[in-house]
PDB file of C-alpha atoms in Angstrom:
ATOM      1  CA  MET A   1       0.332   0.115   0.188  1.00 86.00           C
ATOM      2  CA  PRO A   2       1.629   3.238  -0.918  1.00 97.00           C
ATOM      3  CA  VAL A   3       1.937   5.876   1.070  1.00 98.00           C
ATOM      4  CA  PHE A   4       2.944   9.490   1.727  1.00 98.00           C
ATOM      5  CA  THR A   5       3.709  11.763   4.476  1.00 98.00           C
ATOM      6  CA  ALA A   6       1.432  15.391   4.763  1.00 98.00           C
ATOM      7  CA  PRO A   7       3.504  18.244   6.128  1.00 96.00           C
ATOM      8  CA  ASP A   8       2.722  17.704   9.541  1.00 97.00           C
ATOM      9  CA  GLY A   9       3.874  14.330   9.964  1.00 98.00           C
ATOM     10  CA  THR A  10       0.390  12.648   9.405  1.00 98.00           C
ATOM     11  CA  GLU A  11       1.052   9.304   7.210  1.00 98.00           C
ATOM     12  CA  LEU A  12      -1.874   8.878   4.152  1.00 98.00           C
ATOM     13  CA  ALA A  13      -2.746   6.076   1.878  1.00 98.00           C
ATOM     14  CA  TRP A  14      -3.418   6.356  -1.989  1.00 98.00           C
ATOM     15  CA  HIS A  15      -4.579   2.603  -3.458  1.00 98.00           C
ATOM     16  CA  PRO A  16      -3.544   3.090  -7.273  1.00 98.00           C
ATOM     17  CA  GLN A  17      -5.949   1.118  -9.633  1.00 98.00           C
ATOM     18  CA  GLY A  18      -6.318   0.806 -13.635  1.00 97.00           C
ATOM     19  CA  GLU A  19      -3.421   1.461 -15.944  1.00 93.00           C
ATOM     20  CA  GLY A  20      -3.132   4.548 -18.019  1.00 95.00           C
ATOM     21  CA  ALA A  21      -2.281   8.513 -17.395  1.00 97.00           C
ATOM     22  CA  PRO A  22      -2.677   9.300 -13.577  1.00 98.00           C
ATOM     23  CA  LEU A  23      -6.194  10.891 -12.234  1.00 98.00           C
ATOM     24  CA  VAL A  24      -6.102  11.754  -8.195  1.00 98.00           C
ATOM     25  CA  VAL A  25      -9.518  11.317  -6.731  1.00 99.00           C
ATOM     26  CA  LEU A  26     -11.080  13.353  -3.559  1.00 98.00           C
ATOM     27  CA  PRO A  27     -13.354  11.014  -1.975  1.00 98.00           C
ATOM     28  CA  GLY A  28     -16.732  11.861  -0.129  1.00 98.00           C
ATOM     29  CA  GLY A  29     -18.397  11.501   3.125  1.00 97.00           C
ATOM     30  CA  PRO A  30     -17.708  13.978   3.924  1.00 98.00           C
ATOM     31  CA  MET A  31     -14.108  12.091   5.792  1.00 98.00           C
ATOM     32  CA  GLN A  32     -15.671   8.437   3.876  1.00 98.00           C
ATOM     33  CA  ALA A  33     -13.032   6.045   3.470  1.00 98.00           C
ATOM     34  CA  SER A  34     -12.094   6.384  -0.675  1.00 98.00           C
ATOM     35  CA  SER A  35     -12.926   2.246  -0.673  1.00 98.00           C
ATOM     36  CA  TYR A  36     -16.247   3.309  -1.280  1.00 98.00           C
ATOM     37  CA  LEU A  37     -15.324   4.592  -4.658  1.00 98.00           C
ATOM     38  CA  GLY A  38     -14.211   0.965  -6.167  1.00 98.00           C
ATOM     39  CA  ASP A  39     -13.186   1.983  -9.848  1.00 98.00           C
ATOM     40  CA  LEU A  40     -15.631   4.434 -10.235  1.00 98.00           C
ATOM     41  CA  GLY A  41     -17.708   2.067 -12.514  1.00 98.00           C
ATOM     42  CA  GLY A  42     -14.718   0.582 -15.253  1.00 98.00           C
ATOM     43  CA  LEU A  43     -13.113   4.257 -14.943  1.00 98.00           C
ATOM     44  CA  THR A  44      -9.977   2.237 -14.394  1.00 98.00           C
ATOM     45  CA  ALA A  45     -10.063   0.607 -18.643  1.00 97.00           C
ATOM     46  CA  HIS A  46      -9.191   4.426 -19.363  1.00 97.00           C
ATOM     47  CA  ARG A  47      -7.330   5.739 -15.649  1.00 98.00           C
ATOM     48  CA  ARG A  48      -4.878   4.626 -13.514  1.00 98.00           C
ATOM     49  CA  LEU A  49      -6.860   6.252  -9.869  1.00 98.00           C
ATOM     50  CA  ILE A  50      -5.430   7.625  -7.498  1.00 98.00           C
ATOM     51  CA  LEU A  51      -7.645   7.027  -4.520  1.00 98.00           C
ATOM     52  CA  LEU A  52      -6.771   8.964  -1.897  1.00 98.00           C
ATOM     53  CA  ASP A  53      -7.371   8.309   2.224  1.00 98.00           C
ATOM     54  CA  LEU A  54      -7.948  11.358   3.458  1.00 98.00           C
ATOM     55  CA  ARG A  55      -6.364  11.673   7.413  1.00 98.00           C
ATOM     56  CA  GLY A  56      -8.435   9.758   9.890  1.00 98.00           C
ATOM     57  CA  THR A  57      -9.781   6.906   7.240  1.00 98.00           C
ATOM     58  CA  GLY A  58      -9.142   4.178   5.274  1.00 98.00           C
ATOM     59  CA  ASP A  59      -5.719   2.826   5.720  1.00 98.00           C
ATOM     60  CA  SER A  60      -4.374   6.657   7.314  1.00 98.00           C
ATOM     61  CA  ALA A  61      -3.252   7.853   9.949  1.00 98.00           C
ATOM     62  CA  VAL A  62      -5.429   9.587  12.774  1.00 98.00           C
ATOM     63  CA  PRO A  63      -3.549  12.889  12.952  1.00 98.00           C
ATOM     64  CA  ALA A  64      -2.256  14.505  16.242  1.00 98.00           C
ATOM     65  CA  ASP A  65      -4.559  17.289  15.728  1.00 98.00           C
ATOM     66  CA  PRO A  66      -7.813  16.539  14.844  1.00 98.00           C
ATOM     67  CA  ALA A  67      -8.346  20.573  13.540  1.00 98.00           C
ATOM     68  CA  THR A  68      -6.026  19.310  10.781  1.00 98.00           C
ATOM     69  CA  TYR A  69      -9.737  16.995   9.698  1.00 98.00           C
ATOM     70  CA  ARG A  70     -11.634  20.798   8.235  1.00 98.00           C
ATOM     71  CA  CYS A  71     -11.549  21.124   4.649  1.00 98.00           C
ATOM     72  CA  ASP A  72      -9.335  24.057   3.581  1.00 98.00           C
ATOM     73  CA  ARG A  73      -6.786  22.108   6.447  1.00 98.00           C
ATOM     74  CA  LEU A  74      -7.219  19.478   3.711  1.00 98.00           C
ATOM     75  CA  VAL A  75      -5.738  21.489   0.687  1.00 98.00           C
ATOM     76  CA  ASP A  76      -1.894  20.158   2.119  1.00 98.00           C
ATOM     77  CA  ASP A  77      -2.529  17.300   2.171  1.00 98.00           C
ATOM     78  CA  VAL A  78      -3.848  16.818  -2.320  1.00 98.00           C
ATOM     79  CA  GLU A  79      -0.544  19.145  -2.620  1.00 98.00           C
ATOM     80  CA  ALA A  80       1.684  17.206  -0.731  1.00 98.00           C
ATOM     81  CA  LEU A  81       0.584  13.683  -2.720  1.00 98.00           C
ATOM     82  CA  ARG A  82       0.688  15.697  -6.395  1.00 98.00           C
ATOM     83  CA  VAL A  83       4.182  16.480  -5.159  1.00 98.00           C
ATOM     84  CA  HIS A  84       5.014  12.510  -3.745  1.00 98.00           C
ATOM     85  CA  LEU A  85       4.023  11.662  -7.375  1.00 98.00           C
ATOM     86  CA  GLY A  86       6.149  13.956  -9.214  1.00 98.00           C
ATOM     87  CA  LEU A  87       3.524  15.176 -11.376  1.00 98.00           C
ATOM     88  CA  GLU A  88       3.874  18.891 -12.469  1.00 98.00           C
ATOM     89  CA  ARG A  89       0.094  19.668 -13.045  1.00 98.00           C
ATOM     90  CA  MET A  90      -2.469  16.452 -12.592  1.00 98.00           C
ATOM     91  CA  ASP A  91      -5.940  15.984 -13.162  1.00 98.00           C
ATOM     92  CA  VAL A  92      -8.475  15.328 -10.358  1.00 98.00           C
ATOM     93  CA  LEU A  93     -11.813  13.746  -9.954  1.00 99.00           C
ATOM     94  CA  ALA A  94     -13.958  14.489  -6.294  1.00 99.00           C
ATOM     95  CA  HIS A  95     -17.297  12.902  -5.497  1.00 98.00           C
ATOM     96  CA  SER A  96     -19.927  14.406  -3.106  1.00 98.00           C
ATOM     97  CA  ALA A  97     -18.079  16.287  -0.354  1.00 98.00           C
ATOM     98  CA  GLY A  98     -14.865  16.060  -1.536  1.00 98.00           C
ATOM     99  CA  GLY A  99     -15.323  18.605  -4.731  1.00 98.00           C
ATOM    100  CA  SER A 100     -15.416  21.507  -1.898  1.00 98.00           C
ATOM    101  CA  LEU A 101     -12.011  19.971  -0.980  1.00 98.00           C
ATOM    102  CA  ALA A 102     -11.070  19.833  -4.924  1.00 98.00           C
ATOM    103  CA  MET A 103     -12.283  22.983  -5.498  1.00 98.00           C
ATOM    104  CA  LEU A 104     -10.232  25.020  -2.623  1.00 98.00           C
ATOM    105  CA  TYR A 105      -6.897  23.848  -3.471  1.00 98.00           C
ATOM    106  CA  ALA A 106      -7.858  24.369  -7.536  1.00 98.00           C
ATOM    107  CA  ALA A 107      -8.338  28.065  -5.779  1.00 98.00           C
ATOM    108  CA  ARG A 108      -5.417  27.473  -4.433  1.00 98.00           C
ATOM    109  CA  HIS A 109      -3.048  26.331  -7.138  1.00 98.00           C
ATOM    110  CA  PRO A 110      -4.947  27.107 -10.496  1.00 98.00           C
ATOM    111  CA  MET A 111      -1.545  25.641 -12.016  1.00 97.00           C
ATOM    112  CA  ARG A 112      -1.559  22.302 -10.393  1.00 98.00           C
ATOM    113  CA  VAL A 113      -5.171  21.314 -11.925  1.00 98.00           C
ATOM    114  CA  SER A 114      -5.098  20.371 -15.299  1.00 98.00           C
ATOM    115  CA  ARG A 115      -8.621  18.753 -15.058  1.00 98.00           C
ATOM    116  CA  LEU A 116     -11.306  18.412 -13.338  1.00 98.00           C
ATOM    117  CA  VAL A 117     -14.211  16.484 -12.611  1.00 99.00           C
ATOM    118  CA  LEU A 118     -17.022  17.363  -9.618  1.00 98.00           C
ATOM    119  CA  VAL A 119     -19.372  15.297  -9.299  1.00 98.00           C
ATOM    120  CA  THR A 120     -22.806  15.084  -7.645  1.00 98.00           C
ATOM    121  CA  THR A 121     -20.738  17.824  -5.507  1.00 98.00           C
ATOM    122  CA  ILE A 122     -22.897  19.941  -3.195  1.00 96.00           C
ATOM    123  CA  PRO A 123     -21.092  23.111  -3.802  1.00 97.00           C
ATOM    124  CA  TRP A 124     -20.169  24.029   0.411  1.00 98.00           C
ATOM    125  CA  ALA A 125     -17.401  26.196  -0.976  1.00 98.00           C
ATOM    126  CA  LEU A 126     -19.567  28.007  -2.478  1.00 98.00           C
ATOM    127  CA  GLY A 127     -21.854  28.636   0.225  1.00 98.00           C
ATOM    128  CA  LEU A 128     -24.787  26.727  -1.490  1.00 98.00           C
ATOM    129  CA  ARG A 129     -26.336  23.577  -0.254  1.00 97.00           C
ATOM    130  CA  ALA A 130     -29.128  21.478  -0.869  1.00 97.00           C
ATOM    131  CA  THR A 131     -32.064  22.509   0.865  1.00 97.00           C
ATOM    132  CA  PRO A 132     -34.805  20.175   2.084  1.00 97.00           C
ATOM    133  CA  GLU A 133     -37.565  20.838  -0.840  1.00 97.00           C
ATOM    134  CA  GLN A 134     -34.747  20.182  -3.054  1.00 98.00           C
ATOM    135  CA  ARG A 135     -34.635  17.130  -1.025  1.00 98.00           C
ATOM    136  CA  LEU A 136     -37.870  16.329  -1.013  1.00 98.00           C
ATOM    137  CA  ALA A 137     -38.625  17.060  -5.294  1.00 98.00           C
ATOM    138  CA  ALA A 138     -36.780  14.610  -5.906  1.00 98.00           C
ATOM    139  CA  ALA A 139     -37.387  11.768  -3.654  1.00 98.00           C
ATOM    140  CA  ARG A 140     -40.733  12.640  -4.416  1.00 98.00           C
ATOM    141  CA  ALA A 141     -40.411  12.124  -8.065  1.00 97.00           C
ATOM    142  CA  ARG A 142     -39.404   8.311  -7.477  1.00 98.00           C
ATOM    143  CA  SER A 143     -43.204   7.386  -5.736  1.00 98.00           C
ATOM    144  CA  GLY A 144     -43.609   4.941  -8.562  1.00 97.00           C
ATOM    145  CA  GLU A 145     -40.905   3.280  -6.592  1.00 97.00           C
ATOM    146  CA  PRO A 146     -41.966  -0.014  -4.448  1.00 97.00           C
ATOM    147  CA  TRP A 147     -40.000   0.941  -1.701  1.00 97.00           C
ATOM    148  CA  PHE A 148     -41.062   4.572  -1.678  1.00 98.00           C
ATOM    149  CA  ALA A 149     -43.815   4.351   1.227  1.00 97.00           C
ATOM    150  CA  GLU A 150     -41.974   3.054   3.806  1.00 96.00           C
ATOM    151  CA  ALA A 151     -38.692   5.222   2.605  1.00 97.00           C
ATOM    152  CA  PHE A 152     -40.584   8.907   2.204  1.00 98.00           C
ATOM    153  CA  PRO A 153     -41.743   8.909   5.624  1.00 97.00           C
ATOM    154  CA  ALA A 154     -38.189   8.458   6.645  1.00 97.00           C
ATOM    155  CA  PHE A 155     -36.957  11.020   4.864  1.00 98.00           C
ATOM    156  CA  GLU A 156     -39.008  13.284   5.728  1.00 97.00           C
ATOM    157  CA  ASP A 157     -38.236  13.118   9.466  1.00 97.00           C
ATOM    158  CA  TRP A 158     -34.455  13.591   8.886  1.00 97.00           C
ATOM    159  CA  LEU A 159     -34.826  16.268   6.724  1.00 97.00           C
ATOM    160  CA  ALA A 160     -37.429  18.114   9.597  1.00 96.00           C
ATOM    161  CA  GLY A 161     -34.766  17.524  12.326  1.00 96.00           C
ATOM    162  CA  LYS A 162     -36.894  14.664  13.648  1.00 96.00           C
ATOM    163  CA  SER A 163     -34.842  11.854  13.668  1.00 95.00           C
ATOM    164  CA  ASP A 164     -31.453  10.880  13.283  1.00 93.00           C
ATOM    165  CA  PHE A 165     -30.774   8.974   9.254  1.00 92.00           C
ATOM    166  CA  ASP A 166     -32.809   5.812   9.110  1.00 94.00           C
ATOM    167  CA  PRO A 167     -31.260   3.428   6.543  1.00 94.00           C
ATOM    168  CA  ALA A 168     -34.724   3.179   4.682  1.00 96.00           C
ATOM    169  CA  CYS A 169     -33.911   6.235   3.447  1.00 97.00           C
ATOM    170  CA  ALA A 170     -30.921   5.274   1.585  1.00 97.00           C
ATOM    171  CA  PRO A 171     -32.764   3.916  -1.578  1.00 98.00           C
ATOM    172  CA  PHE A 172     -33.665   7.685  -2.173  1.00 98.00           C
ATOM    173  CA  PHE A 173     -29.323   7.953  -3.182  1.00 98.00           C
ATOM    174  CA  TYR A 174     -29.283   5.029  -6.033  1.00 98.00           C
ATOM    175  CA  GLY A 175     -31.165   5.868  -9.033  1.00 98.00           C
ATOM    176  CA  ARG A 176     -30.979   1.821  -8.937  1.00 96.00           C
ATOM    177  CA  TRP A 177     -31.886   0.728  -6.084  1.00 97.00           C
ATOM    178  CA  ASP A 178     -30.609  -3.312  -6.089  1.00 97.00           C
ATOM    179  CA  ARG A 179     -28.768  -5.615  -4.354  1.00 97.00           C
ATOM    180  CA  ALA A 180     -25.586  -4.023  -5.045  1.00 97.00           C
ATOM    181  CA  ALA A 181     -27.004  -0.962  -3.917  1.00 98.00           C
ATOM    182  CA  ALA A 182     -27.579  -2.209  -0.515  1.00 97.00           C
ATOM    183  CA  ASP A 183     -24.379  -3.445  -0.221  1.00 97.00           C
ATOM    184  CA  HIS A 184     -22.771   0.103  -1.271  1.00 97.00           C
ATOM    185  CA  MET A 185     -25.064   1.377   1.712  1.00 97.00           C
ATOM    186  CA  ALA A 186     -23.915  -1.446   4.323  1.00 95.00           C
ATOM    187  CA  ARG A 187     -20.434  -1.328   4.334  1.00 96.00           C
ATOM    188  CA  SER A 188     -20.146   2.653   4.551  1.00 94.00           C
ATOM    189  CA  ASP A 189     -20.805   2.689   8.546  1.00 89.00           C
ATOM    190  CA  ALA A 190     -17.182   1.185   8.664  1.00 95.00           C
ATOM    191  CA  GLU A 191     -16.295   3.391   6.475  1.00 97.00           C
ATOM    192  CA  PHE A 192     -16.959   7.079   7.992  1.00 97.00           C
ATOM    193  CA  ASN A 193     -14.701   8.551  10.529  1.00 98.00           C
ATOM    194  CA  ASP A 194     -17.955  10.599  12.561  1.00 96.00           C
ATOM    195  CA  GLU A 195     -15.723  13.310  14.450  1.00 97.00           C
ATOM    196  CA  ALA A 196     -13.712  14.121  11.099  1.00 98.00           C
ATOM    197  CA  HIS A 197     -17.457  14.322   9.071  1.00 97.00           C
ATOM    198  CA  ASP A 198     -18.493  16.881  11.607  1.00 97.00           C
ATOM    199  CA  ILE A 199     -14.755  19.169  11.604  1.00 98.00           C
ATOM    200  CA  TYR A 200     -14.860  18.734   7.420  1.00 98.00           C
ATOM    201  CA  GLY A 201     -17.285  21.777   6.681  1.00 98.00           C
ATOM    202  CA  SER A 202     -17.150  23.518  10.468  1.00 98.00           C
ATOM    203  CA  ASP A 203     -16.218  27.042  11.409  1.00 97.00           C
ATOM    204  CA  GLY A 204     -13.939  28.474   9.560  1.00 98.00           C
ATOM    205  CA  ALA A 205     -13.439  25.755   6.527  1.00 98.00           C
ATOM    206  CA  TYR A 206     -14.681  28.183   3.852  1.00 98.00           C
ATOM    207  CA  ASP A 207     -14.695  31.575   2.492  1.00 98.00           C
ATOM    208  CA  PRO A 208     -17.433  31.622  -0.657  1.00 98.00           C
ATOM    209  CA  PRO A 209     -16.658  35.118  -1.920  1.00 98.00           C
ATOM    210  CA  ALA A 210     -12.878  34.329  -1.927  1.00 98.00           C
ATOM    211  CA  THR A 211     -13.088  30.958  -3.004  1.00 98.00           C
ATOM    212  CA  ARG A 212     -15.846  32.334  -6.363  1.00 98.00           C
ATOM    213  CA  ALA A 213     -12.737  35.385  -6.841  1.00 98.00           C
ATOM    214  CA  ALA A 214      -9.680  32.844  -7.218  1.00 98.00           C
ATOM    215  CA  LEU A 215     -11.849  30.178  -9.002  1.00 98.00           C
ATOM    216  CA  GLY A 216     -12.870  32.556 -11.873  1.00 97.00           C
ATOM    217  CA  GLU A 217      -8.876  32.717 -12.585  1.00 96.00           C
ATOM    218  CA  VAL A 218      -8.953  29.290 -13.304  1.00 98.00           C
ATOM    219  CA  THR A 219      -8.172  27.361 -16.452  1.00 96.00           C
ATOM    220  CA  ALA A 220      -8.271  24.171 -16.216  1.00 98.00           C
ATOM    221  CA  PRO A 221     -11.065  23.125 -18.174  1.00 98.00           C
ATOM    222  CA  VAL A 222     -14.132  21.299 -15.851  1.00 98.00           C
ATOM    223  CA  LEU A 223     -16.718  18.363 -15.873  1.00 98.00           C
ATOM    224  CA  VAL A 224     -19.410  19.285 -13.525  1.00 98.00           C
ATOM    225  CA  LEU A 225     -21.631  15.858 -13.297  1.00 98.00           C
ATOM    226  CA  ALA A 226     -25.124  15.801 -11.888  1.00 98.00           C
ATOM    227  CA  GLY A 227     -27.456  12.836 -11.535  1.00 98.00           C
ATOM    228  CA  GLY A 228     -30.724  13.140 -12.701  1.00 98.00           C
ATOM    229  CA  LEU A 229     -32.904  11.194  -9.474  1.00 98.00           C
ATOM    230  CA  ASP A 230     -30.223  13.380  -7.298  1.00 98.00           C
ATOM    231  CA  GLY A 231     -31.553  15.295  -4.934  1.00 98.00           C
ATOM    232  CA  GLY A 232     -28.852  16.657  -3.054  1.00 97.00           C
ATOM    233  CA  PRO A 233     -27.173  18.502  -5.214  1.00 98.00           C
ATOM    234  CA  CYS A 234     -30.006  18.541  -7.598  1.00 98.00           C
ATOM    235  CA  PRO A 235     -28.909  19.166 -11.537  1.00 98.00           C
ATOM    236  CA  ASP A 236     -29.570  22.764 -10.699  1.00 97.00           C
ATOM    237  CA  LEU A 237     -27.985  23.273  -7.636  1.00 97.00           C
ATOM    238  CA  ALA A 238     -24.689  20.933  -9.351  1.00 97.00           C
ATOM    239  CA  ARG A 239     -24.682  23.818 -12.344  1.00 97.00           C
ATOM    240  CA  ALA A 240     -23.840  26.212  -9.561  1.00 95.00           C
ATOM    241  CA  ALA A 241     -20.557  24.234  -9.594  1.00 95.00           C
ATOM    242  CA  ALA A 242     -20.083  24.515 -12.979  1.00 97.00           C
ATOM    243  CA  ASP A 243     -21.204  28.612 -12.900  1.00 97.00           C
ATOM    244  CA  ALA A 244     -18.113  29.548 -10.644  1.00 97.00           C
ATOM    245  CA  PHE A 245     -15.418  28.304 -13.430  1.00 98.00           C
ATOM    246  CA  PRO A 246     -15.031  30.434 -16.986  1.00 98.00           C
ATOM    247  CA  ASN A 247     -13.859  26.817 -18.815  1.00 98.00           C
ATOM    248  CA  ALA A 248     -16.330  24.152 -17.630  1.00 98.00           C
ATOM    249  CA  GLU A 249     -19.188  22.014 -19.085  1.00 98.00           C
ATOM    250  CA  PHE A 250     -22.460  20.197 -17.516  1.00 98.00           C
ATOM    251  CA  ALA A 251     -23.704  16.625 -17.402  1.00 98.00           C
ATOM    252  CA  VAL A 252     -26.329  15.093 -16.430  1.00 98.00           C
ATOM    253  CA  GLN A 253     -26.694  11.631 -16.307  1.00 98.00           C
ATOM    254  CA  PRO A 254     -29.854   9.943 -16.693  1.00 98.00           C
ATOM    255  CA  GLY A 255     -31.687   8.101 -14.122  1.00 98.00           C
ATOM    256  CA  ALA A 256     -28.465   8.457 -11.543  1.00 98.00           C
ATOM    257  CA  GLY A 257     -28.660   9.032  -8.147  1.00 98.00           C
ATOM    258  CA  HIS A 258     -26.102  10.623  -5.976  1.00 98.00           C
ATOM    259  CA  TYR A 259     -23.358   7.527  -7.075  1.00 98.00           C
ATOM    260  CA  PRO A 260     -23.655   7.863 -10.595  1.00 98.00           C
ATOM    261  CA  TRP A 261     -21.077   4.900 -10.899  1.00 98.00           C
ATOM    262  CA  MET A 262     -23.166   2.496  -9.308  1.00 98.00           C
ATOM    263  CA  ASP A 263     -26.333   2.796 -11.715  1.00 98.00           C
ATOM    264  CA  ASP A 264     -24.674   2.767 -14.950  1.00 98.00           C
ATOM    265  CA  GLY A 265     -20.872   2.330 -14.807  1.00 98.00           C
ATOM    266  CA  GLU A 266     -20.409   1.835 -18.612  1.00 98.00           C
ATOM    267  CA  TRP A 267     -22.489   5.704 -18.981  1.00 98.00           C
ATOM    268  CA  PHE A 268     -21.222   7.376 -15.983  1.00 98.00           C
ATOM    269  CA  ALA A 269     -16.876   5.949 -17.223  1.00 98.00           C
ATOM    270  CA  ARG A 270     -17.101   6.856 -20.983  1.00 98.00           C
ATOM    271  CA  ARG A 271     -18.639  10.437 -20.224  1.00 98.00           C
ATOM    272  CA  VAL A 272     -15.794  11.154 -17.637  1.00 98.00           C
ATOM    273  CA  ALA A 273     -13.043   9.779 -19.767  1.00 98.00           C
ATOM    274  CA  ALA A 274     -14.055  11.481 -23.020  1.00 98.00           C
ATOM    275  CA  PHE A 275     -13.952  14.144 -21.178  1.00 98.00           C
ATOM    276  CA  LEU A 276     -10.129  14.185 -19.827  1.00 98.00           C
ATOM    277  CA  ASP A 277      -9.109  12.699 -22.864  1.00 96.00           C
ATOM    278  CA  ARG A 278     -10.034  15.188 -25.509  1.00 89.00           C
TER     279      ARG A 278
END
């Protein structure tokens, strides 16, 4: 298992998969081990994935200072990985909460990013969040699903703050609720660092006006990909991330939820690879 040392001495792990030009992959969660990403729907046939375990997750060490779990503090870890890999510039793919980390990295190190892919990213770094109304609207569109009657009341209660997350809500995060999706969700409990999750977006993590200004100067091509059935972010909210970049394109994967490579890996890998190879 390859490792490198962060500037504060924390040992961090990364997992290579596939062949071809490297693609650095930042996981979401926030603070979920990169194992949930799998091979990103077969993207390994096109690229050598460099899956980073953020500090305190997966095979990476727990830092001495928990405050370093904050999103803006993690930018230094991403830069240390680039240096470790010996890359002058790098292609970066980020999923979900990892998209905010990727945006902060691009804002701070614009000349180190050659291409950027943001997958189902809620643009927290831009001061934008998914609202309960957006999530519920996406959920109601699934009313014809056999699991809807049980899942929707639990989803409403969770969004209203009346209850903790109920596993019954899980189908709303996938475009196709099948055995593979259920197994994917079941593994997630063991992949999270709950302490780090709470610190990731804590006070001081984001400075939206500064980030918007910096991203407006990023010349690297950017692909923002949303899931057509995702409520967090819904496609309109995901598009706001694309609007922050001067050289961005926006795509919606039909029938996909928050983990689009799980719903149609062939579509996902083909679309991402076409952008990266252009």
